[in-house]
């Protein structure tokens, strides 16, 4: 390969360090502020779910910041630069995901009064299913958080000269610090601040990049000439890496596993003071997702316009595609001290918010699903201290996991692959419980095992045997404008080669688009779970089991919650579809149905929305109540 003369790229200056350090200082200060402000509130509920009194605004910022991590800031522009702007189709996927989450999953979780989403699985099925799902979630979150910590640190280290393990350690320490001190409120308000830093960083890069490249019209024209605007590729081949269908269908399944049933998301939704605030937070968050997506995609097009004749990746100026964005920033802001520090703060804002949310969610599920089971009579004071100790433990684990993240390749594909492998089967499991009343614990356990097996089989196979170049070939990247070491010019393109000696499944099953891993896991779990439930024929017992369902029966009825035992939660019985208030999801009248629910039917018929536990007639919505408040 030809050797090119690399342009001199400036490293971090003192002002860059000042701006970057300011991000960590403000984040840590927010944790200290809430530790002082909330020092008299010593319950675990205050620490883990903010006392269930959060409003929609900060929660919306927090959700956007957490899931638009450094993976988005660094990885998405690189994807657009190399593969084109088809990533913008996630605009549709995000919309579908938020609608399903707000209208299907959040009402069920919110009205149950749970703290851990996996409590639902015990109420609906049994402890075995709950613990299995909790362990899978812990594995998924620690793996993903390792990528989020390591990838931006590596990219920035090799481009800016910023110390790799210093940034990894600083990220882990600061996140653990403000999570442990301030709990969920500190996480949410820090996320809101970090979201503003992310947008400011993107805006600075876009403005400067557009000026240097002749404005948006010139950038658009060059992107079109370079085939970067072939967005709507309707090829139905599931082996193609990115098409309209893989992004719309596969992306929806992947992100629904993240939003619809993920503890990190649901924990913040149920911390809202009412169900209306929770839904509004999700829809406001959707606007934030759109804004960040557009910024990231256009950043990729600006980079392509700038390097269309001399690609740094092909010319070997950088060692990984994920370093393109920081390389670009250091290039265009060489004469503006402090601005590169702002972009690094932008990238690490996404990292800090994601890691903090993960640590808080991991501490919550571990405390609720394991500690409280072993020590059911633990005092509130000890509960708070145990929760803080868990934050420290998981902060250390997530930081340590960063060392293993170097083996996982590109950060966008690696992160979405992990979510697909674990999140897809989890989505299938919760969908079984919420949508299918016939599903029992045997079907749920068997379905979860089948979904995990299928998703891991496809994902690990694709890692060992990457898809053929024809299915995942980057668009042409030129080095015509680069200067050879001997002073001559050269033209080159980047073209990966396929590995030899590939087994039969390597070009079929193992070449499946990584965005479909979640769909494979979800549908596999649901199909096997339903089949096993039908074969075993054993319905979930009534007893003290509380089963939440949301489905239409053959007679066009809706069942939102099927059992009310000893005053636990809320009974809403089957009613004709025409008599259901869809705005409040509350029956206005009940019809008598024979069967096992007869003993509860007459009482339910006399209930109005204003008599139901947690219903707030002033807001015409449900007010947040912990399960202990419903007993």
PDB file of N, CA and C in Angstrom, residues 66 71 227 266 321 533:
ATOM      1  N   UNK A  66     -29.096   9.969  27.153  1.00  0.00           N
ATOM      2  CA  UNK A  66     -28.603   8.636  27.492  1.00  0.00           C
ATOM      3  C   UNK A  66     -28.478   7.733  26.282  1.00  0.00           C
ATOM      4  N   UNK A  71     -21.592   6.796  21.051  1.00  0.00           N
ATOM      5  CA  UNK A  71     -21.785   5.930  19.886  1.00  0.00           C
ATOM      6  C   UNK A  71     -22.417   6.727  18.754  1.00  0.00           C
ATOM      7  N   UNK A 227     -22.689   9.494  -4.240  1.00  0.00           N
ATOM      8  CA  UNK A 227     -23.690   8.445  -3.973  1.00  0.00           C
ATOM      9  C   UNK A 227     -24.012   8.321  -2.484  1.00  0.00           C
ATOM     10  N   UNK A 266     -37.602   2.709  31.410  1.00  0.00           N
ATOM     11  CA  UNK A 266     -38.833   2.594  32.188  1.00  0.00           C
ATOM     12  C   UNK A 266     -38.659   3.186  33.581  1.00  0.00           C
ATOM     13  N   UNK A 321     -12.184   3.728  11.572  1.00  0.00           N
ATOM     14  CA  UNK A 321     -13.183   4.673  11.052  1.00  0.00           C
ATOM     15  C   UNK A 321     -13.829   5.534  12.133  1.00  0.00           C
ATOM     16  N   UNK A 533     -46.691 -22.768  25.693  1.00  0.00           N
ATOM     17  CA  UNK A 533     -47.841 -22.471  26.553  1.00  0.00           C
ATOM     18  C   UNK A 533     -49.066 -23.255  26.113  1.00  0.00           C
TER      19      UNK A 533
END
